[in-house]
Short mmCIF file of C-alpha atoms in Angstrom, two decimals:
data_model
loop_
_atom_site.label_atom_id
_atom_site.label_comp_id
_atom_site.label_asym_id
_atom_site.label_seq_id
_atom_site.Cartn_x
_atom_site.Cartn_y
_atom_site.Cartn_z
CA UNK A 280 -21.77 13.02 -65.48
CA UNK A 281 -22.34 12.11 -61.89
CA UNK A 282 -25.30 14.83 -60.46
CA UNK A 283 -26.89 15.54 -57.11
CA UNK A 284 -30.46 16.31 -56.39
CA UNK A 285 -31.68 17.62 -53.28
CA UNK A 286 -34.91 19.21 -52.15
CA UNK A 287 -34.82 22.99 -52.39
CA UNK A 288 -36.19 25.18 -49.62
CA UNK A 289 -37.02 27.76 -47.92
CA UNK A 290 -38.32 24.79 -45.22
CA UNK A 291 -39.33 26.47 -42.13
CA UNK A 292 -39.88 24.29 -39.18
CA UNK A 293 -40.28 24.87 -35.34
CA UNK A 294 -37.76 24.52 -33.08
CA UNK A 295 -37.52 20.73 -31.86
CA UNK A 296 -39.32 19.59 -35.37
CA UNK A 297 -37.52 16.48 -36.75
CA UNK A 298 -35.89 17.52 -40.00
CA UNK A 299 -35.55 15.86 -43.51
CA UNK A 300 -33.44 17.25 -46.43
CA UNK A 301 -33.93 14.43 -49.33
CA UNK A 302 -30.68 13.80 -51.30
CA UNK A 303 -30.52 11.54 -54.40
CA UNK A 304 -27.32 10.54 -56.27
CA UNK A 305 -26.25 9.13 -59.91
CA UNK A 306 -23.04 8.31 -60.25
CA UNK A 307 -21.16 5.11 -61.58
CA UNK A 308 -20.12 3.11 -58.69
CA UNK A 309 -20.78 4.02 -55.16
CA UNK A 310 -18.62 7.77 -54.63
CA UNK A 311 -18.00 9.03 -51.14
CA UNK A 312 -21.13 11.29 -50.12
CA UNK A 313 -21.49 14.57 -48.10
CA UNK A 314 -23.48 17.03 -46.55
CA UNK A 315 -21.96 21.49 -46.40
CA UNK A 316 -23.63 23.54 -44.49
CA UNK A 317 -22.90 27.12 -45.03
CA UNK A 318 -24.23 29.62 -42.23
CA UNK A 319 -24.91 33.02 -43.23
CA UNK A 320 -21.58 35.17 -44.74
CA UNK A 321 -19.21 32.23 -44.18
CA UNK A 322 -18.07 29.36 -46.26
CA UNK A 323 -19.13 25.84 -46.46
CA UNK A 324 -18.34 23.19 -43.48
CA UNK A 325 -18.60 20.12 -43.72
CA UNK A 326 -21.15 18.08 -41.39
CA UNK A 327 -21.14 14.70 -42.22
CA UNK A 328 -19.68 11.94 -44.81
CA UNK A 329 -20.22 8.56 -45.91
CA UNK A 330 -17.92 6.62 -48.13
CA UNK A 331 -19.30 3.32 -48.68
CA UNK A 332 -22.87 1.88 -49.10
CA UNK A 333 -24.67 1.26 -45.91
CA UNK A 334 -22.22 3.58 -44.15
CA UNK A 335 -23.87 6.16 -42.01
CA UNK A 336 -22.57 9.26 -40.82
CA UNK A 337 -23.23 11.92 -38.04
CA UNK A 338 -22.17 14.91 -36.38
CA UNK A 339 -23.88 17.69 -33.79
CA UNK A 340 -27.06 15.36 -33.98
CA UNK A 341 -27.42 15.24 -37.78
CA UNK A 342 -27.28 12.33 -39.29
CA UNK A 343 -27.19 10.72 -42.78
CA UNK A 344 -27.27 6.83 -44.55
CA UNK A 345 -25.60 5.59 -47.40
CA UNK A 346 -28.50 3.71 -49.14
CA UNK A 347 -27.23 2.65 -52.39
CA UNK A 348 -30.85 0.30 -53.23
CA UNK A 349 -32.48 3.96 -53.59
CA UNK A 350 -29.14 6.07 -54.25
CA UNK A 351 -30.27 8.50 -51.12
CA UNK A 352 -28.46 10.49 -48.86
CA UNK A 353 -31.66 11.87 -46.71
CA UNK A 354 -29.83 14.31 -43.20
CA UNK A 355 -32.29 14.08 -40.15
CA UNK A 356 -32.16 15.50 -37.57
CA UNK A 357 -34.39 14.78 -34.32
CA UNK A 358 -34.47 17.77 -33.26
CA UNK A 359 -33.75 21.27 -34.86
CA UNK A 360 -32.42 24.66 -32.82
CA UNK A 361 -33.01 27.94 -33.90
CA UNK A 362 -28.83 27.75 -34.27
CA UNK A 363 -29.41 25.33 -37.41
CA UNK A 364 -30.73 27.73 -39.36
CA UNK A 365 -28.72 27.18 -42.47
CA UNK A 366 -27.97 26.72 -45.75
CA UNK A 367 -27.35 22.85 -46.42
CA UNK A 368 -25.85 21.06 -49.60
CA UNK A 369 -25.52 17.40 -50.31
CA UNK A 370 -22.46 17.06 -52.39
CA UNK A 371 -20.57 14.16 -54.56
CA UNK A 372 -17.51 13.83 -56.63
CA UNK A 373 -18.07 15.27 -59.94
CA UNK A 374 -16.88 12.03 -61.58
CA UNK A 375 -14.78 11.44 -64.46
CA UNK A 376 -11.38 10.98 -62.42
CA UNK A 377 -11.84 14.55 -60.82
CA UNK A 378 -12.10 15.16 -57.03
CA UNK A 379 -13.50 18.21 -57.59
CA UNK A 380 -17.17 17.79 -55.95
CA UNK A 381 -20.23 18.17 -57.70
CA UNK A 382 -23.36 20.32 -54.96
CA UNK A 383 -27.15 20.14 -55.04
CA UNK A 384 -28.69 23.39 -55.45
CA UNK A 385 -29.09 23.73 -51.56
CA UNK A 386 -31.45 23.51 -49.13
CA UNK A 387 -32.47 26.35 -47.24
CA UNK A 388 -33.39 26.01 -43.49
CA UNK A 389 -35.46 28.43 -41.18
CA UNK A 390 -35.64 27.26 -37.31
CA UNK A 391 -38.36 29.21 -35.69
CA UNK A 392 -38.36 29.65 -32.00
CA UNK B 122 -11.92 28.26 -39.30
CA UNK B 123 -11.74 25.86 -41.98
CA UNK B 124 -7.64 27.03 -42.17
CA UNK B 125 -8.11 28.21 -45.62
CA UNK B 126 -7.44 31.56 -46.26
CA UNK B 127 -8.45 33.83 -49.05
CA UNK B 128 -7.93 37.25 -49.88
CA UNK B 129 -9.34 39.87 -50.71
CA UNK B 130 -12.54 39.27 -48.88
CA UNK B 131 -15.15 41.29 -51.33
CA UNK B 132 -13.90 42.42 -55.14
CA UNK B 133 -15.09 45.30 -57.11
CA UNK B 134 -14.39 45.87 -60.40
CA UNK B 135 -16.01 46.68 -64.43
CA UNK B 136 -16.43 44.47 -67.23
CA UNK B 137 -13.35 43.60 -68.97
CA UNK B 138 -11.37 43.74 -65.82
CA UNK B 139 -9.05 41.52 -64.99
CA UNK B 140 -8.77 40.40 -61.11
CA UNK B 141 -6.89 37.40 -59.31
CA UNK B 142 -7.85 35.76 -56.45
CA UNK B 143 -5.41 34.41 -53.75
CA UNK B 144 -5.91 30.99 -51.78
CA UNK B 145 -3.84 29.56 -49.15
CA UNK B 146 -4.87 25.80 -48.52
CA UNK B 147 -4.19 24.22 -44.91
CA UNK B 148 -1.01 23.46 -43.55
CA UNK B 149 0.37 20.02 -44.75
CA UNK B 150 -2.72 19.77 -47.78
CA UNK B 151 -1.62 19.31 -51.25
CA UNK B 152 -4.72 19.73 -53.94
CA UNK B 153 -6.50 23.28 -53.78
CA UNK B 154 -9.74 23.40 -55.27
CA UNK B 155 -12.06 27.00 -56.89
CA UNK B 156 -15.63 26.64 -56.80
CA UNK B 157 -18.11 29.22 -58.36
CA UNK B 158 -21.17 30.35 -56.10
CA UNK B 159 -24.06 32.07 -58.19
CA UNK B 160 -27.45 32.44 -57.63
CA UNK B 161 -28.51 30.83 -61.18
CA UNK B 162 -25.60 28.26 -61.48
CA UNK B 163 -25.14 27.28 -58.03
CA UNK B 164 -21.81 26.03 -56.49
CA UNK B 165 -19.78 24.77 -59.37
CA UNK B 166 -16.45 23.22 -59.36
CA UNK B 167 -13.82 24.89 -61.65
CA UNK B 168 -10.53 23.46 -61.49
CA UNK B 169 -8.07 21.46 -59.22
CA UNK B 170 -4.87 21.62 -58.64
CA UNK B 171 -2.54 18.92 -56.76
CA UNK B 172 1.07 19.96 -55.54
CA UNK B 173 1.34 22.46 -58.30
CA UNK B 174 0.21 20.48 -61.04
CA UNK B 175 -3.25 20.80 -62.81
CA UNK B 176 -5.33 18.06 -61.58
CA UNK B 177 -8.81 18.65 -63.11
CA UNK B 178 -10.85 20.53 -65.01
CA UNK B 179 -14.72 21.04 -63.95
CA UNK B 180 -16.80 24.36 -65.95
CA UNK B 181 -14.27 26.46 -65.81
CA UNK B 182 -14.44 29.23 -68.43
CA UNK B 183 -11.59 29.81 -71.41
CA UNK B 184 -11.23 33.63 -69.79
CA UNK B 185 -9.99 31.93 -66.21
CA UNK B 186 -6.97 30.02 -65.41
CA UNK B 187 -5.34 29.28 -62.54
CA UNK B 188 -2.11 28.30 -60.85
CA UNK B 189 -0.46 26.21 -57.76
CA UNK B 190 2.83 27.76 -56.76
CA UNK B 191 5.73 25.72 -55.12
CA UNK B 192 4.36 26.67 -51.67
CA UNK B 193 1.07 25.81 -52.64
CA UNK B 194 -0.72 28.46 -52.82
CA UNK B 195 -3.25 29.13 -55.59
CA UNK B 196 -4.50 31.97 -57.46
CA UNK B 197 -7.16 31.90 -59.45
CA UNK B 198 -7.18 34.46 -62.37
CA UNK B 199 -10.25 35.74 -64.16
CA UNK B 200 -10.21 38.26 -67.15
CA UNK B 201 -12.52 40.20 -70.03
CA UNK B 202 -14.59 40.26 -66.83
CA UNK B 203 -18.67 39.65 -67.71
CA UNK B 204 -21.59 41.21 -65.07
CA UNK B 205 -22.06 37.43 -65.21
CA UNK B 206 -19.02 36.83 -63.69
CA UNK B 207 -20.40 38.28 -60.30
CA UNK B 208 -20.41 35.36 -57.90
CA UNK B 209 -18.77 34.26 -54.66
CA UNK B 210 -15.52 32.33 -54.92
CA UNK B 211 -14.31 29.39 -52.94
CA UNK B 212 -11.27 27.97 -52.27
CA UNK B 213 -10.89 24.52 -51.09
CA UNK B 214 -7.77 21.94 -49.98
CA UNK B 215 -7.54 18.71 -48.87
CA UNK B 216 -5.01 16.41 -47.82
CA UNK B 217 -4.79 14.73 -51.39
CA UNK B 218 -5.94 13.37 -54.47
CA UNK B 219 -7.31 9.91 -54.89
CA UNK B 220 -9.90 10.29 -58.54
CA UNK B 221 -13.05 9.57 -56.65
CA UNK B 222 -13.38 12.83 -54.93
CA UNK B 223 -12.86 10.83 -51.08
CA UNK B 224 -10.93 12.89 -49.03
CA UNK B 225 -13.06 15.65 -47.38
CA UNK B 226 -12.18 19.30 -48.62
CA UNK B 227 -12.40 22.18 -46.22
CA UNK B 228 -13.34 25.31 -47.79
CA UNK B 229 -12.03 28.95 -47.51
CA UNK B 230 -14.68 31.98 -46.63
CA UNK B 231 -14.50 32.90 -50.16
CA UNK B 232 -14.28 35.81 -52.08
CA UNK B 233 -17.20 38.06 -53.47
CA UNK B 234 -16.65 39.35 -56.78
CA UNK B 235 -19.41 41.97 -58.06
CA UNK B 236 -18.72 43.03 -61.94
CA UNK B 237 -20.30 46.78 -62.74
#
């Protein structure tokens, strides 16, 4: 079936680092992609999505590309606040006809001041 | 707030229990989702449901089941309750249902279930 693999944490970076979370994708065809983030206690929110190749999407400075030559969803961010100290997933339909959505294991961000 | 609502916040209960968890998707959204949190397995999706018909099915375990009632609201229903059954459990909706998983789904703050 159709799988997501993202980097796993802890990554600890200083505040104003630029961030990377790597996201790779196999699925048949090219699926709508997205990034959760999921603060600490609460449930996921969504921060970004892309539904075609090449498409690029963004939100509170994060950003993400569609690259279907290297089936990649990479976020980046320019720079990181303390207040993005998260949990992040990269997600993607599950395939087979479902819309259920299939996660990476997560990604877990420190922001140091 | 997401809009989702789920109740009860935190579970307890012993093996071979039998609980059910409540979700209330957004106003005016149609499919409900329940997702599995667990530190070995991850988020996992378990079943769909789209204006009160199963939609579906993702690694969702014989001893669960779930329902969409006419006003939409889901419950999911998990018994013979396992200490590996201890998770968190999310609710999602979204507007509707296309097969490629495109519409964005906006998740609930879950509910933690702990098995003793």
């Amino acid at each position: 079936g159709d799988s997501v693999t993202q980097m796993e944490g802890p990554v600890t970076l200083s505040e104003e680092a630029f961030l990377t979370i790597n996201c790779t994708y196999t699925a048949t065809g090219y699926p709508s992609l997205f990034w959760y983030v999921q603060y600490p206690g609460e449930g996921l929110q969504l921060l970004l999505k892309a539904t075609k190749a090449d498409d690029k999407g963004s939100n509170k400075g994060f950003e993400a590309t569609y690259r279907k030559e290297t089936t990649s969803f990479h976020l980046e961010k320019g720079s990181v606040q303390v207040s993005d100290s998260a949990v992040y997933f990269c997600a993607g339909p599950s395939g087979g006809g479902a819309d259920g959505l299939t996660f990476g294991k997560g990604t877990h961000l420190i922001i140091q001041p | 707030d997401s809009g989702v609502t789920q109740t009860p916040k935190h579970l307890i209960t012993a093996t071979g229990q039998r609980v059910t968890l409540r979700c209330s998707p957004r106003s005016g959204d149609l499919s409900v989702y329940w997702y599995q949190q667990s530190l070995d397995q991850g988020l996992q999706f378990l079943i769909q449901y789209y204006n009160g018909e199963e939609r579906a099915k993702g690694n969702i375990l014989e001893r669960f089941s779930a329902q969409q009632f006419p006003d939409l609201h889901s419950e999911l229903n998990l018994s013979s309750l396992e200490l590996g059954d201890s998770a968190l459990y999310f609710c999602a909706s979204s507007v509707r249902t296309s097969g490629r998983g495109t519409d964005t789904q906006y998740f609930g703050p879950g509910t933690r279930l702990t098995v003793l």
